């Protein structure tokens, strides 16, 4: 039967193919009592399953390392260390010696571990629950001789639409791009990290579908349109033909857009807009550089630490930063210091927190751990010897934080000097404006920073008190809310008056209509996902600052987000069809 599900558009592109339903769930385990004589065999069976699970993890790790890179592969180190944990193994073996079947014994011990973590509201521990769950599924599958259903086991060329509840980092990095054409999840929002990663991988994606895994059986065919959020189940032949044609047009448009990469991002009234790329993984650097981006406006560094069993040392970090710097050949590369915590989870050792988004994260955690932070700062200063590196601090709320970070940066330079290392000391230091505190009191920061970069993902979250990752709140997460627009306007005014560069690097800058809004508010630097660079460039080249300013001022005066957007559109009607009409901007 033909059906349509609508979720949140997370990564553009059209895919048509069979649904692959991934239920990565713990299987039901029977309570089985074994006789004393059977204990030795049961112990052997359990140990053997652990070894086979480790071997399986090793294979996956190798495959991921060659397809996605060493950072992604390191995600599996945590799972490997769980399998290697002698305490956990001992607890299971004790239960087996008390005549419990291996599956139940293992399940009970994993359940207890999971409970310890799940009782805390801290996302880092929730993430560990994810790792525990992955390990539990893997071992039980082996113990119970169940079919192995990792996403990577799809045949090459399957062109499947992967439908799953949520994508853990460990599942995401296993996705075989030759088998999977698109992703659809029940959970998540546009700014959740799974969505950001799908865009990095260039896979069309819809998130926040809520009930897709319940409604589908895995025997359907579907069309997934990542620009509109539509998942059409068992579509008619006509519909399939329609979407094939749209996909073809999108491909043509993309080639056309790519040809813009050599042109300047300049408005019709000759105002130059600097267009840079957001880079989430060092592996993306080359693609980003060929997109026509004039440097990197935001390099996220969390992928160096998330899901790892051990912290990357200074040399490993230096190599990752240097790769991006060299790919951009002298163009500015803004590297953000670790923004761990919240929904970005670090190597273990985090305390339990009731409100992680308001917790010990990002710059707070770095300043409280000068050794950890110092390693990153030294790696950054060394990478700066190879190009135009600029350092950016996340989640700043006060000048004290900037000053403390500056003192640690000076110390990092002294340490490198004493070591005789090659580095650059005079690296510009800037801040993300992503809390209402930083935006409202932006004037207090201007004396000590070289630039502002507005992080609209968090600015919207903190201003509107709307969790950016909660699918139930997705329609309430709106950058066009008057409070958000006013904070952006104020930050731009303060930055411009102080002669600072003011950029926007949140997702807002990647959305065509919003990009016009930002230009109209006086923003002259935008940093967007690499694949959005040509699209945003085309928008910039199609509008005048004069028109964008008029539209933005009208939007700014509106009392609601919906009215602000309507005003914006009204003032852009003459360019709207030309610019936005054929590129799926709803
Ligand atoms: C932001 O908050 O807008 C931002 C760009 O950073 P992140 O999405 O990594 O929090
Ligand atoms: Mg942020």
PDB file of C-alpha atoms in Angstrom, residues 293-436:
ATOM      1  CA  UNK A 293      35.171  27.605  -0.072  1.00  0.00           C
ATOM      2  CA  UNK A 294      37.598  30.346   0.858  1.00  0.00           C
ATOM      3  CA  UNK A 295      38.907  28.512   3.854  1.00  0.00           C
ATOM      4  CA  UNK A 296      37.323  26.784   6.835  1.00  0.00           C
ATOM      5  CA  UNK A 297      34.984  28.797   9.036  1.00  0.00           C
ATOM      6  CA  UNK A 298      34.541  26.012  11.561  1.00  0.00           C
ATOM      7  CA  UNK A 299      36.592  22.897  11.987  1.00  0.00           C
ATOM      8  CA  UNK A 300      34.955  20.797  14.654  1.00  0.00           C
ATOM      9  CA  UNK A 301      37.547  18.803  16.573  1.00  0.00           C
ATOM     10  CA  UNK A 302      35.262  16.579  18.622  1.00  0.00           C
ATOM     11  CA  UNK A 303      35.725  13.677  16.257  1.00  0.00           C
ATOM     12  CA  UNK A 304      39.220  13.347  17.640  1.00  0.00           C
ATOM     13  CA  UNK A 305      37.885  12.514  21.089  1.00  0.00           C
ATOM     14  CA  UNK A 306      34.326  11.223  20.817  1.00  0.00           C
ATOM     15  CA  UNK A 307      33.934   7.519  21.444  1.00  0.00           C
ATOM     16  CA  UNK A 308      37.647   6.928  21.857  1.00  0.00           C
ATOM     17  CA  UNK A 309      39.214   4.727  24.485  1.00  0.00           C
ATOM     18  CA  UNK A 310      42.232   7.049  24.824  1.00  0.00           C
ATOM     19  CA  UNK A 311      42.909  10.703  24.129  1.00  0.00           C
ATOM     20  CA  UNK A 312      44.765  11.497  20.912  1.00  0.00           C
ATOM     21  CA  UNK A 313      48.254  12.777  21.710  1.00  0.00           C
ATOM     22  CA  UNK A 314      49.707  16.067  20.509  1.00  0.00           C
ATOM     23  CA  UNK A 315      51.230  14.571  17.351  1.00  0.00           C
ATOM     24  CA  UNK A 316      48.031  12.866  16.239  1.00  0.00           C
ATOM     25  CA  UNK A 317      46.101  16.106  16.734  1.00  0.00           C
ATOM     26  CA  UNK A 318      48.785  18.106  14.963  1.00  0.00           C
ATOM     27  CA  UNK A 319      48.587  15.795  11.932  1.00  0.00           C
ATOM     28  CA  UNK A 320      44.775  16.082  11.762  1.00  0.00           C
ATOM     29  CA  UNK A 321      44.866  19.914  11.916  1.00  0.00           C
ATOM     30  CA  UNK A 322      47.776  20.160   9.526  1.00  0.00           C
ATOM     31  CA  UNK A 323      45.955  18.046   6.923  1.00  0.00           C
ATOM     32  CA  UNK A 324      43.105  20.554   6.829  1.00  0.00           C
ATOM     33  CA  UNK A 325      45.424  23.558   6.880  1.00  0.00           C
ATOM     34  CA  UNK A 326      47.441  22.216   3.958  1.00  0.00           C
ATOM     35  CA  UNK A 327      44.336  21.305   1.951  1.00  0.00           C
ATOM     36  CA  UNK A 328      43.401  24.982   2.095  1.00  0.00           C
ATOM     37  CA  UNK A 329      46.787  26.182   1.023  1.00  0.00           C
ATOM     38  CA  UNK A 330      47.202  29.405   2.977  1.00  0.00           C
ATOM     39  CA  UNK A 331      43.489  30.259   3.257  1.00  0.00           C
ATOM     40  CA  UNK A 332      42.146  30.888   6.767  1.00  0.00           C
ATOM     41  CA  UNK A 333      41.231  27.792   8.769  1.00  0.00           C
ATOM     42  CA  UNK A 334      39.262  28.446  11.945  1.00  0.00           C
ATOM     43  CA  UNK A 335      39.719  25.520  14.308  1.00  0.00           C
ATOM     44  CA  UNK A 336      37.433  25.235  17.291  1.00  0.00           C
ATOM     45  CA  UNK A 337      38.817  23.868  20.528  1.00  0.00           C
ATOM     46  CA  UNK A 338      37.121  20.761  21.929  1.00  0.00           C
ATOM     47  CA  UNK A 339      33.390  21.257  22.262  1.00  0.00           C
ATOM     48  CA  UNK A 340      32.778  18.042  24.162  1.00  0.00           C
ATOM     49  CA  UNK A 341      29.834  17.450  26.442  1.00  0.00           C
ATOM     50  CA  UNK A 342      26.172  18.093  25.603  1.00  0.00           C
ATOM     51  CA  UNK A 343      25.505  15.736  22.691  1.00  0.00           C
ATOM     52  CA  UNK A 344      29.207  15.383  21.820  1.00  0.00           C
ATOM     53  CA  UNK A 345      30.716  12.799  24.029  1.00  0.00           C
ATOM     54  CA  UNK A 346      34.308  12.506  25.094  1.00  0.00           C
ATOM     55  CA  UNK A 347      36.682   9.806  26.192  1.00  0.00           C
ATOM     56  CA  UNK A 348      35.476   8.446  29.591  1.00  0.00           C
ATOM     57  CA  UNK A 349      35.765   9.965  33.025  1.00  0.00           C
ATOM     58  CA  UNK A 350      32.908  12.454  32.925  1.00  0.00           C
ATOM     59  CA  UNK A 351      30.906  13.025  36.099  1.00  0.00           C
ATOM     60  CA  UNK A 352      27.154  12.455  36.110  1.00  0.00           C
ATOM     61  CA  UNK A 353      25.192  15.614  35.426  1.00  0.00           C
ATOM     62  CA  UNK A 354      21.476  16.347  35.605  1.00  0.00           C
ATOM     63  CA  UNK A 355      21.629  19.004  32.856  1.00  0.00           C
ATOM     64  CA  UNK A 356      24.464  18.216  30.489  1.00  0.00           C
ATOM     65  CA  UNK A 357      23.662  21.007  28.009  1.00  0.00           C
ATOM     66  CA  UNK A 358      24.060  23.415  30.912  1.00  0.00           C
ATOM     67  CA  UNK A 359      26.908  21.438  32.353  1.00  0.00           C
ATOM     68  CA  UNK A 360      30.620  20.953  32.452  1.00  0.00           C
ATOM     69  CA  UNK A 361      31.316  21.115  28.754  1.00  0.00           C
ATOM     70  CA  UNK A 362      33.275  22.833  25.985  1.00  0.00           C
ATOM     71  CA  UNK A 363      35.466  25.735  27.164  1.00  0.00           C
ATOM     72  CA  UNK A 364      34.501  25.090  30.800  1.00  0.00           C
ATOM     73  CA  UNK A 365      35.864  21.585  30.742  1.00  0.00           C
ATOM     74  CA  UNK A 366      38.977  22.638  28.830  1.00  0.00           C
ATOM     75  CA  UNK A 367      39.855  25.430  31.244  1.00  0.00           C
ATOM     76  CA  UNK A 368      39.411  23.104  34.219  1.00  0.00           C
ATOM     77  CA  UNK A 369      41.801  20.582  32.662  1.00  0.00           C
ATOM     78  CA  UNK A 370      44.807  22.621  31.581  1.00  0.00           C
ATOM     79  CA  UNK A 371      46.847  19.540  30.661  1.00  0.00           C
ATOM     80  CA  UNK A 372      44.188  18.226  28.312  1.00  0.00           C
ATOM     81  CA  UNK A 373      43.606  21.691  26.842  1.00  0.00           C
ATOM     82  CA  UNK A 374      47.327  22.465  26.668  1.00  0.00           C
ATOM     83  CA  UNK A 375      47.901  19.430  24.436  1.00  0.00           C
ATOM     84  CA  UNK A 376      45.338  20.705  21.961  1.00  0.00           C
ATOM     85  CA  UNK A 377      46.675  24.268  22.065  1.00  0.00           C
ATOM     86  CA  UNK A 378      50.232  23.096  21.384  1.00  0.00           C
ATOM     87  CA  UNK A 379      49.032  20.963  18.454  1.00  0.00           C
ATOM     88  CA  UNK A 380      47.159  23.974  17.084  1.00  0.00           C
ATOM     89  CA  UNK A 381      50.132  26.328  17.361  1.00  0.00           C
ATOM     90  CA  UNK A 382      52.305  23.777  15.586  1.00  0.00           C
ATOM     91  CA  UNK A 383      49.745  23.352  12.784  1.00  0.00           C
ATOM     92  CA  UNK A 384      49.665  27.155  12.494  1.00  0.00           C
ATOM     93  CA  UNK A 385      53.231  27.041  11.205  1.00  0.00           C
ATOM     94  CA  UNK A 386      51.768  25.583   7.980  1.00  0.00           C
ATOM     95  CA  UNK A 387      49.105  28.159   7.187  1.00  0.00           C
ATOM     96  CA  UNK A 388      46.586  30.697   8.450  1.00  0.00           C
ATOM     97  CA  UNK A 389      45.171  28.996  11.561  1.00  0.00           C
ATOM     98  CA  UNK A 390      42.728  30.829  13.805  1.00  0.00           C
ATOM     99  CA  UNK A 391      41.610  29.397  17.121  1.00  0.00           C
ATOM    100  CA  UNK A 392      37.976  29.586  18.218  1.00  0.00           C
ATOM    101  CA  UNK A 393      36.551  28.969  21.695  1.00  0.00           C
ATOM    102  CA  UNK A 394      33.090  27.356  22.030  1.00  0.00           C
ATOM    103  CA  UNK A 395      30.305  28.111  24.508  1.00  0.00           C
ATOM    104  CA  UNK A 396      31.918  31.252  25.890  1.00  0.00           C
ATOM    105  CA  UNK A 397      29.780  33.231  28.328  1.00  0.00           C
ATOM    106  CA  UNK A 398      32.315  35.625  29.837  1.00  0.00           C
ATOM    107  CA  UNK A 399      35.500  37.579  29.277  1.00  0.00           C
ATOM    108  CA  UNK A 400      37.190  35.657  32.105  1.00  0.00           C
ATOM    109  CA  UNK A 401      37.058  32.503  30.008  1.00  0.00           C
ATOM    110  CA  UNK A 402      38.717  34.232  27.077  1.00  0.00           C
ATOM    111  CA  UNK A 403      41.472  35.608  29.288  1.00  0.00           C
ATOM    112  CA  UNK A 404      42.108  32.271  30.941  1.00  0.00           C
ATOM    113  CA  UNK A 405      42.281  30.581  27.538  1.00  0.00           C
ATOM    114  CA  UNK A 406      44.667  33.257  26.309  1.00  0.00           C
ATOM    115  CA  UNK A 407      46.952  32.645  29.292  1.00  0.00           C
ATOM    116  CA  UNK A 408      46.973  28.909  28.515  1.00  0.00           C
ATOM    117  CA  UNK A 409      47.705  29.672  24.875  1.00  0.00           C
ATOM    118  CA  UNK A 410      50.710  31.779  25.930  1.00  0.00           C
ATOM    119  CA  UNK A 411      51.892  28.936  28.134  1.00  0.00           C
ATOM    120  CA  UNK A 412      51.537  26.470  25.237  1.00  0.00           C
ATOM    121  CA  UNK A 413      53.746  28.770  23.145  1.00  0.00           C
ATOM    122  CA  UNK A 414      56.351  28.927  25.939  1.00  0.00           C
ATOM    123  CA  UNK A 415      56.360  25.141  26.249  1.00  0.00           C
ATOM    124  CA  UNK A 416      56.863  24.710  22.512  1.00  0.00           C
ATOM    125  CA  UNK A 417      59.589  27.324  22.503  1.00  0.00           C
ATOM    126  CA  UNK A 418      61.419  25.559  25.317  1.00  0.00           C
ATOM    127  CA  UNK A 419      61.213  22.358  23.303  1.00  0.00           C
ATOM    128  CA  UNK A 420      62.569  24.049  20.208  1.00  0.00           C
ATOM    129  CA  UNK A 421      59.453  23.035  18.238  1.00  0.00           C
ATOM    130  CA  UNK A 422      58.345  24.732  15.040  1.00  0.00           C
ATOM    131  CA  UNK A 423      55.188  26.788  15.671  1.00  0.00           C
ATOM    132  CA  UNK A 424      53.499  30.151  15.293  1.00  0.00           C
ATOM    133  CA  UNK A 425      52.698  32.168  18.419  1.00  0.00           C
ATOM    134  CA  UNK A 426      50.590  35.059  17.092  1.00  0.00           C
ATOM    135  CA  UNK A 427      47.507  33.037  16.199  1.00  0.00           C
ATOM    136  CA  UNK A 428      44.224  35.007  16.190  1.00  0.00           C
ATOM    137  CA  UNK A 429      41.857  33.937  18.965  1.00  0.00           C
ATOM    138  CA  UNK A 430      38.104  34.292  18.530  1.00  0.00           C
ATOM    139  CA  UNK A 431      34.922  33.135  20.182  1.00  0.00           C
ATOM    140  CA  UNK A 432      31.705  31.484  19.182  1.00  0.00           C
ATOM    141  CA  UNK A 433      28.696  33.571  20.022  1.00  0.00           C
ATOM    142  CA  UNK A 434      26.294  30.766  20.813  1.00  0.00           C
ATOM    143  CA  UNK A 435      24.892  31.639  24.215  1.00  0.00           C
ATOM    144  CA  UNK A 436      22.509  34.506  24.926  1.00  0.00           C
TER     145      UNK A 436
END
